[in-house]
Amino acid sequence: MAGGDELIPVIADCERALGRPRDALEVLAGLDTKQAPAPLVIEALIVEAGARADLGQRAEGLRLLKNAASRRVGPDYARARLLYAYADLLLDDGDEAQSRAAFVLAGLLDPQGLLNTADRVAELDGVTLPESLADEPEPAEEPHTPDETMDADGAAGPEKDEEEA
């Protein structure tokens, strides 16, 4: 690490994953949001909102994400991620209508479809999507049957010596 701020959200998210949301907030406090690029600030806000939710402060997490989304700052993909996180928190809070609207907006900012917003909207609409072929389990292999020339323990049958033949 070169001492830059670019890993602060990653480190904070690791703290969250370890069940230490307060430590995550302390790590995030080290980010100078006035100097950091918009995508980094957005990523930090996403992690902070998650940490707030982990601490039972879901309303504060929603407020942070809603305010950030309303400013419309940053590249489209970063804003799409912000809206996706907002939609996810709304859904966890039981607000399906607002969640769906936020997923739709996130999808508009993600024309390449890197986020699964279309799937999330379809799920909220009650549409059952077919599973991807890549997600299907591999077919089971046929059970191995020993060759007729093998004996019961898998060894080759007795060979006839040339002398016996």
Short mmCIF file of C-alpha atoms in Angstrom, two decimals:
data_model
loop_
_atom_site.label_atom_id
_atom_site.label_comp_id
_atom_site.label_asym_id
_atom_site.label_seq_id
_atom_site.Cartn_x
_atom_site.Cartn_y
_atom_site.Cartn_z
CA MET A 1 0.00 0.00 0.00
CA ALA A 2 1.35 3.34 -1.02
CA GLY A 3 -0.53 5.35 1.59
CA GLY A 4 -3.27 6.49 -0.78
CA ASP A 5 -6.92 6.66 0.14
CA GLU A 6 -8.15 4.37 -2.63
CA LEU A 7 -8.23 1.30 -0.37
CA ILE A 8 -10.06 2.92 2.54
CA PRO A 9 -13.53 1.70 1.45
CA VAL A 10 -12.13 -1.80 0.84
CA ILE A 11 -10.52 -1.93 4.29
CA ALA A 12 -13.71 -0.60 5.88
CA ASP A 13 -15.80 -3.21 4.07
CA CYS A 14 -13.43 -5.90 5.36
CA GLU A 15 -14.08 -4.63 8.89
CA ARG A 16 -17.80 -4.98 8.20
CA ALA A 17 -17.31 -8.52 6.93
CA LEU A 18 -15.50 -9.34 10.16
CA GLY A 19 -18.52 -8.11 12.13
CA ARG A 20 -16.91 -4.83 13.20
CA PRO A 21 -19.10 -2.07 11.73
CA ARG A 22 -17.88 0.50 14.28
CA ASP A 23 -14.31 -0.12 13.17
CA ALA A 24 -15.47 0.27 9.57
CA LEU A 25 -16.83 3.72 10.39
CA GLU A 26 -13.54 4.66 12.06
CA VAL A 27 -11.61 3.61 8.95
CA LEU A 28 -13.97 5.62 6.73
CA ALA A 29 -13.46 8.70 8.92
CA GLY A 30 -9.87 8.74 7.64
CA LEU A 31 -11.01 9.56 4.09
CA ASP A 32 -10.78 13.22 3.08
CA THR A 33 -13.99 13.41 1.06
CA LYS A 34 -13.19 16.96 -0.08
CA GLN A 35 -10.04 15.78 -1.88
CA ALA A 36 -11.04 12.25 -2.92
CA PRO A 37 -12.42 11.54 -6.41
CA ALA A 38 -16.20 11.09 -6.67
CA PRO A 39 -16.13 7.30 -7.32
CA LEU A 40 -14.08 6.79 -4.15
CA VAL A 41 -16.44 8.96 -2.10
CA ILE A 42 -19.43 7.06 -3.49
CA GLU A 43 -17.84 3.71 -2.61
CA ALA A 44 -17.15 4.98 0.91
CA LEU A 45 -20.79 6.09 1.25
CA ILE A 46 -22.01 2.66 0.16
CA VAL A 47 -19.83 1.00 2.80
CA GLU A 48 -20.86 3.54 5.45
CA ALA A 49 -24.55 2.96 4.73
CA GLY A 50 -23.99 -0.78 5.10
CA ALA A 51 -22.14 -0.28 8.38
CA ARG A 52 -24.98 1.94 9.63
CA ALA A 53 -27.47 -0.78 8.72
CA ASP A 54 -25.30 -3.35 10.52
CA LEU A 55 -25.50 -1.16 13.64
CA GLY A 56 -29.29 -0.95 13.42
CA GLN A 57 -29.14 2.56 11.96
CA ARG A 58 -30.85 1.67 8.68
CA ALA A 59 -32.65 5.04 8.48
CA GLU A 60 -29.31 6.85 8.60
CA GLY A 61 -27.89 4.58 5.91
CA LEU A 62 -30.90 5.28 3.71
CA ARG A 63 -30.55 9.03 4.33
CA LEU A 64 -26.87 8.98 3.35
CA LEU A 65 -27.53 7.12 0.11
CA LYS A 66 -30.62 9.16 -0.80
CA ASN A 67 -28.78 12.46 -0.30
CA ALA A 68 -25.79 11.27 -2.31
CA ALA A 69 -28.02 10.01 -5.12
CA SER A 70 -29.87 13.32 -5.29
CA ARG A 71 -26.60 15.24 -5.89
CA ARG A 72 -25.98 13.32 -9.13
CA VAL A 73 -22.21 13.60 -8.83
CA GLY A 74 -19.75 11.08 -10.24
CA PRO A 75 -19.52 8.77 -13.22
CA ASP A 76 -22.63 6.87 -14.23
CA TYR A 77 -21.43 3.46 -13.08
CA ALA A 78 -20.52 4.75 -9.59
CA ARG A 79 -23.92 6.44 -9.37
CA ALA A 80 -25.57 3.19 -10.52
CA ARG A 81 -23.82 1.32 -7.70
CA LEU A 82 -24.99 3.97 -5.23
CA LEU A 83 -28.60 3.64 -6.42
CA TYR A 84 -28.32 -0.15 -6.33
CA ALA A 85 -27.18 -0.04 -2.70
CA TYR A 86 -30.02 2.37 -1.92
CA ALA A 87 -32.54 0.08 -3.62
CA ASP A 88 -31.20 -2.91 -1.70
CA LEU A 89 -31.55 -1.12 1.65
CA LEU A 90 -35.06 0.02 0.72
CA LEU A 91 -35.97 -3.57 -0.10
CA ASP A 92 -34.55 -4.76 3.23
CA ASP A 93 -36.74 -2.10 4.83
CA GLY A 94 -39.82 -3.50 3.04
CA ASP A 95 -40.34 -0.60 0.62
CA GLU A 96 -40.72 -2.58 -2.60
CA ALA A 97 -42.13 0.28 -4.70
CA GLN A 98 -39.29 2.71 -3.94
CA SER A 99 -36.77 -0.11 -4.22
CA ARG A 100 -38.03 -1.01 -7.68
CA ALA A 101 -37.83 2.65 -8.78
CA ALA A 102 -34.23 2.90 -7.55
CA PHE A 103 -33.27 -0.35 -9.30
CA VAL A 104 -34.76 1.01 -12.54
CA LEU A 105 -32.73 4.24 -12.20
CA ALA A 106 -29.59 2.23 -11.45
CA GLY A 107 -30.21 0.20 -14.60
CA LEU A 108 -30.48 3.35 -16.70
CA LEU A 109 -27.02 4.39 -15.49
CA ASP A 110 -25.61 0.93 -16.27
CA PRO A 111 -26.31 0.39 -19.99
CA GLN A 112 -23.77 -2.45 -20.16
CA GLY A 113 -25.79 -4.37 -17.60
CA LEU A 114 -22.88 -5.03 -15.24
CA LEU A 115 -25.26 -4.86 -12.30
CA ASN A 116 -28.17 -7.28 -12.16
CA THR A 117 -30.78 -4.52 -11.98
CA ALA A 118 -33.03 -6.07 -14.64
CA ASP A 119 -33.15 -9.31 -12.67
CA ARG A 120 -33.94 -7.45 -9.46
CA VAL A 121 -36.76 -5.48 -11.12
CA ALA A 122 -38.15 -8.67 -12.67
CA GLU A 123 -38.03 -10.38 -9.28
CA LEU A 124 -39.93 -7.48 -7.70
CA ASP A 125 -42.47 -7.70 -10.52
CA GLY A 126 -42.99 -11.39 -9.74
CA VAL A 127 -41.33 -12.65 -12.91
CA THR A 128 -39.54 -15.96 -12.55
CA LEU A 129 -36.43 -15.99 -14.69
CA PRO A 130 -34.96 -19.22 -16.04
CA GLU A 131 -31.70 -20.20 -14.47
CA SER A 132 -28.56 -19.68 -16.51
CA LEU A 133 -27.03 -22.72 -18.12
CA ALA A 134 -23.80 -21.83 -16.36
CA ASP A 135 -25.56 -22.24 -13.01
CA GLU A 136 -26.77 -25.76 -13.77
CA PRO A 137 -24.97 -28.54 -11.94
CA GLU A 138 -22.78 -30.85 -13.94
CA PRO A 139 -24.50 -34.14 -14.80
CA ALA A 140 -23.46 -37.03 -12.60
CA GLU A 141 -20.97 -39.41 -14.13
CA GLU A 142 -22.11 -42.89 -15.04
CA PRO A 143 -21.14 -45.35 -12.34
CA HIS A 144 -18.02 -47.26 -13.33
CA THR A 145 -18.64 -50.92 -14.04
CA PRO A 146 -15.64 -53.17 -14.06
CA ASP A 147 -14.67 -54.71 -17.36
CA GLU A 148 -15.48 -58.34 -17.80
CA THR A 149 -11.77 -59.07 -17.78
CA MET A 150 -11.39 -57.59 -14.30
CA ASP A 151 -11.91 -59.65 -11.18
CA ALA A 152 -13.95 -58.46 -8.19
CA ASP A 153 -11.17 -56.33 -6.68
CA GLY A 154 -10.41 -54.58 -9.97
CA ALA A 155 -7.27 -56.49 -10.86
CA ALA A 156 -6.82 -58.02 -14.27
CA GLY A 157 -7.82 -61.65 -14.52
CA PRO A 158 -5.17 -64.35 -14.40
CA GLU A 159 -2.96 -64.34 -17.41
CA LYS A 160 -1.96 -67.59 -18.94
CA ASP A 161 1.73 -68.16 -19.05
CA GLU A 162 3.05 -69.10 -22.40
CA GLU A 163 4.22 -72.33 -20.80
CA GLU A 164 0.67 -73.21 -19.70
CA ALA A 165 -0.79 -72.47 -23.12
#
